[in-house]
Amino acid sequence: MTRYMLRRLSHSVFILVGISLVTFLLVHLSGDPASLYLPLDASPEDVEAVRASLGLDRPLHRQYLEFVRGAVRGDFGISLRHREPALNLVIQRLPATLQLAVAGMGVAVLTAIPLGVVAAVRRESPVSTLASVAGLLGQSMPVFWLGLLLILLLSVKMRLLPPSGRGGISHLIMPAVTIGTYSMAMVMRLMRSAVLDVLGRDFIRTARSKGLPERLVIYRHALRNALIPVVTVTGLQFGVLLGGAVITETVFSWPGLGRLLIQAFNNRDMPTIQAAVFVMAVMIVAVNLITDLAYSHLDPTVRFG
Amino acid sequence: MSEQLADTKRSPSERPIKGDGLWKKVRISFKKSKSAWLGALLVGVVLTAAVFAPALAPHDPYQQDLSSSLRPPVWDGGSSQHPLGTDHLGRDVLSRVIYGSRISLLVGFCACLMAGTVGTTLGLVAGYFGGRVDDLIMRLADIQLAFPFILLATAIMFVLGSGLRNIILVLGITGWVIYGRVVRGQVLALREKEFIEASRSLGATPFRTLTRHVFPNVSSSVLVIGTLEIARFIISEASLTFLGLGVDPNIPTWGGMLAEGRQYLSGQWWIATFPGVAIMITVLGLNLLGDWMRDLFDPRTAS
């Protein structure tokens, strides 16, 4: 177990190095970073002065090390637009995005797992048909269009929910459903096929033949085993949800990390972009690591394999 | 010679289905599957719209007419001149939706071809040679998977600048991972098979072994992923264009229309509704076809 954890951990460190490299290169690939700090008609001497003050005249690998040193300490520089440390901006927006992602995940898992199980256990029932249709539609609908339709229906026509902004629970419902629908469809389809797969195994036949009530066969034996692959995919969905946050936050004017990022892109606010991208990626790496460790706990063949 | 020998070593179940047999199997399965029919029908409609757009569209999709702007669809009090209404510049929504299919399919198909080529090649190489090459390629995939797609895509679009060509490039570059992983996994299993060993021991170059013997055995998976990936790319292009990072807003695209229609949600529902319906029809059709093919080629995952 310890060996598996160590290997998995070193793997994550490697990925973090890769991420830092990509985030660092973003600045240099998109043109001369010094030009972001200068008016268009700046003289060559001014450009040189700024380059020197930003450390851009040093070799690239030295700059990279400097960037990593800053990133580890949480220093990504000052936001060009907000005149504030970029990391502060990111941390201010983080709770809103996490709230949205967790709520979306909640919507997805709480509907997907019961629906998936019922669809698998009662294969010919209307619930099963409903589940397959919902699964297909959920995966075929663009996130932002679903958001627009919800606003159109629930805010404009029925005037039930506020169309934008962050506030009470009524503000959260539509964005959470919007962001969670794709993952819901994904998890439900997987849950359904996992339960179907488990129900065909020998140990289920044993459980049935020893006279266990069908309800207990499902809950105690089938569900537990079917959840193993679902845990992995649910963990991976976290990254999808964070990506979805960029779009969902734009649709609902949700004041989170995604919107900060898009605004920073439009303002070419490099330090903010780097901080936001880096923080998001680190979160995803962390969640994937936790998922893998949870998975190895649930399925012992992984850690000894 | 090498094929002959390889063939005798293969058990019948391992032999890839070829020629008439395959087509027969496809035809029979297609006739039986309702979802395959529906999928083909939906994709067919969109393909027709894209190919015959100039003949099908009632108006020029670029033509503005401010005197007839924001007209509702024909059943909601509009005129039959603009069956699905007009947008804020008086452009015909139906015509723009029809022309929008061209961009969506073009982006989806080209990006898929690019991602598929890169991903399959890397997957074949990683799985067949193993060792350090494999490690390098798979770690690269891991790094990329740590970034949410939309994050990576917006970052690259930011570097390259927006536009049709760059969006294809971005989707093509970021989309290789899934092909790479699946193909690699299958090659790892195939590598141990006798017919691959036979080919190798007869002195075939790795290139020949990979192209003649390994690739045919993974091609059905590549095809299935490709179909599902076109659908995903179409949604991705629309999302990026919606965020203002994709195709030029003047060109009629579904994502661009949705971004414009968003501002008119409270009064003019139709502008942001029909492009979304078009995206969903296309993506649903491709997903249905993709699911059908997956069940056909890989009975183990059949539901």
Short mmCIF file of C-alpha atoms in Angstrom, two decimals, chain A:
data_model
loop_
_atom_site.label_atom_id
_atom_site.label_comp_id
_atom_site.label_asym_id
_atom_site.label_seq_id
_atom_site.Cartn_x
_atom_site.Cartn_y
_atom_site.Cartn_z
CA MET A 1 0.00 0.00 0.00
CA THR A 2 2.72 2.45 0.99
CA ARG A 3 4.61 1.64 -2.18
CA TYR A 4 1.54 2.22 -4.30
CA MET A 5 0.88 5.54 -2.55
CA LEU A 6 4.46 6.68 -3.03
CA ARG A 7 4.37 5.81 -6.72
CA ARG A 8 1.08 7.56 -7.16
CA LEU A 9 2.37 10.60 -5.26
CA SER A 10 5.52 10.94 -7.36
CA HIS A 11 3.31 10.69 -10.40
CA SER A 12 1.31 13.70 -9.17
CA VAL A 13 4.48 15.69 -8.56
CA PHE A 14 5.55 14.98 -12.13
CA ILE A 15 2.21 16.23 -13.41
CA LEU A 16 2.51 19.38 -11.30
CA VAL A 17 5.90 20.12 -12.87
CA GLY A 18 4.31 19.73 -16.30
CA ILE A 19 1.49 22.04 -15.36
CA SER A 20 3.85 24.71 -14.08
CA LEU A 21 5.81 24.47 -17.32
CA VAL A 22 2.69 24.92 -19.43
CA THR A 23 1.42 27.83 -17.34
CA PHE A 24 4.83 29.48 -17.52
CA LEU A 25 5.11 29.05 -21.28
CA LEU A 26 1.64 30.55 -21.82
CA VAL A 27 3.09 33.99 -21.19
CA HIS A 28 5.98 33.58 -23.55
CA LEU A 29 4.03 32.00 -26.37
CA SER A 30 1.47 34.77 -26.51
CA GLY A 31 3.98 37.46 -27.44
CA ASP A 32 6.37 39.68 -25.55
CA PRO A 33 5.07 39.91 -21.96
CA ALA A 34 6.68 43.34 -21.60
CA SER A 35 4.27 44.76 -24.19
CA LEU A 36 1.39 44.08 -21.78
CA TYR A 37 2.78 46.65 -19.38
CA LEU A 38 3.47 49.33 -21.97
CA PRO A 39 1.52 51.63 -24.26
CA LEU A 40 1.67 50.76 -27.96
CA ASP A 41 3.96 53.67 -28.83
CA ALA A 42 6.58 52.93 -26.16
CA SER A 43 10.16 53.63 -27.19
CA PRO A 44 12.67 50.76 -27.48
CA GLU A 45 14.47 52.09 -24.39
CA ASP A 46 11.25 51.91 -22.35
CA VAL A 47 10.65 48.36 -23.56
CA GLU A 48 14.17 47.37 -22.53
CA ALA A 49 13.72 49.00 -19.12
CA VAL A 50 10.49 47.13 -18.48
CA ARG A 51 12.01 43.86 -19.71
CA ALA A 52 14.88 44.31 -17.29
CA SER A 53 12.63 45.20 -14.36
CA LEU A 54 10.45 42.13 -15.02
CA GLY A 55 13.47 39.89 -15.35
CA LEU A 56 12.61 39.07 -18.96
CA ASP A 57 16.18 39.69 -20.12
CA ARG A 58 17.42 36.62 -18.28
CA PRO A 59 17.68 33.14 -19.80
CA LEU A 60 14.40 31.23 -20.05
CA HIS A 61 15.26 28.46 -17.61
CA ARG A 62 16.21 31.05 -14.96
CA GLN A 63 12.85 32.74 -15.50
CA TYR A 64 11.09 29.43 -15.16
CA LEU A 65 12.81 28.66 -11.86
CA GLU A 66 11.86 32.13 -10.69
CA PHE A 67 8.24 31.45 -11.66
CA VAL A 68 8.20 28.13 -9.81
CA ARG A 69 9.72 29.76 -6.73
CA GLY A 70 6.92 32.32 -6.82
CA ALA A 71 4.19 29.77 -7.52
CA VAL A 72 5.22 27.61 -4.58
CA ARG A 73 4.95 30.63 -2.30
CA GLY A 74 1.65 31.62 -3.92
CA ASP A 75 3.16 34.64 -5.63
CA PHE A 76 2.00 34.97 -9.23
CA GLY A 77 2.55 38.70 -9.46
CA ILE A 78 0.16 41.65 -9.37
CA SER A 79 -2.99 41.57 -11.49
CA LEU A 80 -2.59 44.10 -14.29
CA ARG A 81 -6.21 45.15 -14.04
CA HIS A 82 -7.15 44.94 -10.40
CA ARG A 83 -3.79 46.08 -8.98
CA GLU A 84 -3.94 43.30 -6.42
CA PRO A 85 -1.92 40.10 -5.97
CA ALA A 86 -3.34 37.68 -8.55
CA LEU A 87 -3.61 34.85 -6.05
CA ASN A 88 -5.84 36.99 -3.80
CA LEU A 89 -8.28 37.44 -6.66
CA VAL A 90 -8.32 33.73 -7.30
CA ILE A 91 -8.85 32.91 -3.63
CA GLN A 92 -11.67 35.43 -3.37
CA ARG A 93 -13.48 33.75 -6.27
CA LEU A 94 -12.69 30.20 -5.29
CA PRO A 95 -15.58 29.62 -2.81
CA ALA A 96 -18.18 30.57 -5.44
CA THR A 97 -16.77 28.09 -7.94
CA LEU A 98 -16.39 25.33 -5.37
CA GLN A 99 -19.97 25.89 -4.23
CA LEU A 100 -21.13 25.58 -7.82
CA ALA A 101 -19.02 22.49 -8.53
CA VAL A 102 -20.07 20.72 -5.33
CA ALA A 103 -23.74 21.58 -5.89
CA GLY A 104 -23.47 20.36 -9.50
CA MET A 105 -21.79 17.16 -8.35
CA GLY A 106 -24.53 16.72 -5.75
CA VAL A 107 -27.26 17.12 -8.36
CA ALA A 108 -25.45 14.69 -10.66
CA VAL A 109 -24.72 11.94 -8.14
CA LEU A 110 -28.01 12.13 -6.23
CA THR A 111 -30.06 11.70 -9.39
CA ALA A 112 -27.70 9.47 -11.35
CA ILE A 113 -27.12 6.68 -8.84
CA PRO A 114 -30.77 5.91 -7.94
CA LEU A 115 -31.84 6.28 -11.59
CA GLY A 116 -29.00 4.08 -12.79
CA VAL A 117 -29.76 1.36 -10.27
CA VAL A 118 -33.49 1.33 -10.99
CA ALA A 119 -32.83 1.35 -14.74
CA ALA A 120 -30.60 -1.71 -14.35
CA VAL A 121 -32.79 -3.65 -11.92
CA ARG A 122 -36.05 -3.04 -13.79
CA ARG A 123 -34.85 -3.21 -17.36
CA GLU A 124 -38.28 -3.16 -19.00
CA SER A 125 -39.85 -0.45 -16.83
CA PRO A 126 -40.69 3.12 -17.92
CA VAL A 127 -37.99 4.34 -15.49
CA SER A 128 -35.42 2.49 -17.52
CA THR A 129 -36.60 4.10 -20.75
CA LEU A 130 -36.69 7.49 -19.06
CA ALA A 131 -33.15 6.95 -17.81
CA SER A 132 -31.79 6.07 -21.24
CA VAL A 133 -33.51 9.05 -22.86
CA ALA A 134 -32.30 11.39 -20.09
CA GLY A 135 -28.80 9.94 -20.41
CA LEU A 136 -28.69 10.52 -24.16
CA LEU A 137 -30.19 14.00 -24.03
CA GLY A 138 -27.99 15.02 -21.11
CA GLN A 139 -24.90 14.10 -23.08
CA SER A 140 -26.09 15.74 -26.27
CA MET A 141 -27.10 19.11 -24.85
CA PRO A 142 -24.49 21.88 -24.80
CA VAL A 143 -24.09 23.16 -21.23
CA PHE A 144 -24.63 26.80 -22.12
CA TRP A 145 -27.76 26.12 -24.14
CA LEU A 146 -29.29 24.20 -21.26
CA GLY A 147 -28.52 27.21 -19.06
CA LEU A 148 -30.16 29.59 -21.55
CA LEU A 149 -33.24 27.36 -21.81
CA LEU A 150 -33.58 27.22 -18.02
CA ILE A 151 -33.34 31.02 -17.80
CA LEU A 152 -35.90 31.35 -20.58
CA LEU A 153 -38.32 28.95 -18.92
CA LEU A 154 -37.88 29.50 -15.18
CA SER A 155 -36.86 33.16 -15.06
CA VAL A 156 -38.39 34.85 -18.09
CA LYS A 157 -41.62 32.89 -18.56
CA MET A 158 -42.46 31.59 -15.08
CA ARG A 159 -40.54 34.16 -13.02
CA LEU A 160 -39.62 31.53 -10.43
CA LEU A 161 -35.85 31.89 -10.13
CA PRO A 162 -33.40 34.80 -10.50
CA PRO A 163 -31.60 34.63 -13.89
CA SER A 164 -28.13 35.62 -12.67
CA GLY A 165 -25.82 36.44 -9.81
CA ARG A 166 -24.96 34.70 -6.57
CA GLY A 167 -27.13 34.87 -3.48
CA GLY A 168 -29.37 32.42 -1.68
CA ILE A 169 -30.29 28.90 -2.64
CA SER A 170 -32.64 30.18 -5.38
CA HIS A 171 -29.63 31.58 -7.22
CA LEU A 172 -27.85 28.25 -7.02
CA ILE A 173 -30.53 25.92 -8.43
CA MET A 174 -30.29 26.69 -12.15
CA PRO A 175 -26.47 26.90 -12.34
CA ALA A 176 -26.13 23.68 -10.36
CA VAL A 177 -28.54 21.80 -12.64
CA THR A 178 -26.82 23.27 -15.70
CA ILE A 179 -23.33 22.32 -14.65
CA GLY A 180 -24.34 18.91 -13.29
CA THR A 181 -26.43 17.59 -16.17
CA TYR A 182 -23.60 16.28 -18.30
CA SER A 183 -21.96 14.48 -15.37
CA MET A 184 -25.37 13.16 -14.35
CA ALA A 185 -25.87 11.55 -17.74
CA MET A 186 -22.36 10.14 -17.66
CA VAL A 187 -22.56 8.69 -14.14
CA MET A 188 -26.05 7.30 -14.72
CA ARG A 189 -25.11 5.38 -17.84
CA LEU A 190 -22.08 3.99 -16.09
CA MET A 191 -24.04 3.09 -12.97
CA ARG A 192 -26.60 1.26 -15.06
CA SER A 193 -24.07 -0.84 -16.93
CA ALA A 194 -22.03 -1.48 -13.76
CA VAL A 195 -25.08 -2.83 -11.91
CA LEU A 196 -26.05 -4.93 -14.93
CA ASP A 197 -22.54 -6.31 -15.05
CA VAL A 198 -22.47 -7.16 -11.33
CA LEU A 199 -25.93 -8.76 -11.40
CA GLY A 200 -24.63 -11.36 -13.82
CA ARG A 201 -21.84 -12.51 -11.48
CA ASP A 202 -21.73 -15.76 -9.54
CA PHE A 203 -21.74 -14.22 -6.08
CA ILE A 204 -25.10 -12.62 -6.81
CA ARG A 205 -26.51 -16.00 -7.76
CA THR A 206 -25.11 -17.38 -4.49
CA ALA A 207 -26.68 -14.54 -2.52
CA ARG A 208 -30.02 -15.17 -4.18
CA SER A 209 -29.89 -18.92 -3.80
CA LYS A 210 -29.21 -18.70 -0.08
CA GLY A 211 -32.58 -16.99 0.17
CA LEU A 212 -31.52 -13.38 0.68
CA PRO A 213 -34.37 -10.95 -0.10
CA GLU A 214 -33.85 -9.29 -3.49
CA ARG A 215 -33.65 -5.88 -1.83
CA LEU A 216 -30.65 -6.97 0.23
CA VAL A 217 -29.05 -8.64 -2.77
CA ILE A 218 -29.17 -5.29 -4.55
CA TYR A 219 -28.10 -3.08 -1.66
CA ARG A 220 -25.58 -5.26 0.09
CA HIS A 221 -23.97 -7.04 -2.82
CA ALA A 222 -24.74 -5.49 -6.19
CA LEU A 223 -24.63 -1.80 -5.32
CA ARG A 224 -21.40 -1.96 -3.34
CA ASN A 225 -19.51 -3.66 -6.11
CA ALA A 226 -21.05 -1.57 -8.84
CA LEU A 227 -20.00 1.62 -7.07
CA ILE A 228 -16.28 0.91 -7.53
CA PRO A 229 -15.98 2.08 -11.14
CA VAL A 230 -18.48 4.84 -10.45
CA VAL A 231 -16.24 6.33 -7.75
CA THR A 232 -13.39 6.70 -10.23
CA VAL A 233 -15.48 8.34 -12.90
CA THR A 234 -17.16 10.63 -10.38
CA GLY A 235 -13.73 11.80 -9.24
CA LEU A 236 -12.70 12.45 -12.84
CA GLN A 237 -15.94 14.36 -13.38
CA PHE A 238 -14.65 17.00 -10.97
CA GLY A 239 -12.31 18.24 -13.67
CA VAL A 240 -15.15 18.28 -16.16
CA LEU A 241 -17.22 20.28 -13.68
CA LEU A 242 -14.48 22.86 -13.17
CA GLY A 243 -14.27 23.22 -16.93
CA GLY A 244 -18.04 23.51 -17.10
CA ALA A 245 -17.80 26.25 -14.49
CA VAL A 246 -16.10 28.51 -17.02
CA ILE A 247 -19.17 28.34 -19.26
CA THR A 248 -21.87 28.10 -16.61
CA GLU A 249 -20.48 31.09 -14.73
CA THR A 250 -20.55 33.12 -17.93
CA VAL A 251 -24.17 32.19 -18.65
CA PHE A 252 -25.41 32.97 -15.12
CA SER A 253 -22.99 35.83 -14.32
CA TRP A 254 -21.78 33.72 -11.39
CA PRO A 255 -18.86 35.53 -9.70
CA GLY A 256 -16.44 32.59 -9.68
CA LEU A 257 -13.06 31.50 -10.94
CA GLY A 258 -14.31 30.72 -14.45
CA ARG A 259 -15.62 34.20 -15.02
CA LEU A 260 -12.48 35.70 -13.54
CA LEU A 261 -10.49 33.63 -16.01
CA ILE A 262 -12.51 34.69 -19.06
CA GLN A 263 -12.31 38.33 -17.99
CA ALA A 264 -8.57 37.98 -17.45
CA PHE A 265 -8.26 36.47 -20.94
CA ASN A 266 -10.13 39.40 -22.44
CA ASN A 267 -7.95 41.90 -20.55
CA ARG A 268 -4.76 39.94 -21.30
CA ASP A 269 -4.20 39.99 -17.53
CA MET A 270 -1.36 37.47 -17.47
CA PRO A 271 -0.66 37.06 -13.73
CA THR A 272 -4.36 36.42 -13.07
CA ILE A 273 -4.57 33.89 -15.91
CA GLN A 274 -1.54 32.03 -14.58
CA ALA A 275 -2.81 32.00 -11.02
CA ALA A 276 -6.30 30.83 -12.02
CA VAL A 277 -5.07 28.13 -14.41
CA PHE A 278 -2.51 26.88 -11.92
CA VAL A 279 -4.92 26.75 -8.98
CA MET A 280 -7.57 24.94 -11.02
CA ALA A 281 -5.10 22.39 -12.33
CA VAL A 282 -3.65 21.76 -8.86
CA MET A 283 -7.15 21.17 -7.50
CA ILE A 284 -7.85 18.64 -10.24
CA VAL A 285 -4.58 16.81 -9.64
CA ALA A 286 -5.40 16.66 -5.92
CA VAL A 287 -8.91 15.32 -6.52
CA ASN A 288 -7.63 12.73 -9.00
CA LEU A 289 -5.03 11.62 -6.45
CA ILE A 290 -7.67 11.27 -3.73
CA THR A 291 -9.92 9.38 -6.15
CA ASP A 292 -7.16 6.95 -7.02
CA LEU A 293 -6.34 6.32 -3.37
CA ALA A 294 -10.03 5.82 -2.57
CA TYR A 295 -10.26 3.45 -5.50
CA SER A 296 -7.30 1.41 -4.31
CA HIS A 297 -8.96 1.23 -0.91
CA LEU A 298 -12.21 -0.07 -2.42
CA ASP A 299 -10.56 -2.47 -4.85
CA PRO A 300 -7.53 -4.20 -3.30
CA THR A 301 -6.44 -5.70 -6.64
CA VAL A 302 -5.23 -2.26 -7.72
CA ARG A 303 -2.68 -1.71 -4.99
CA PHE A 304 -1.20 -5.19 -5.25
CA GLY A 305 -1.46 -5.44 -9.04
#
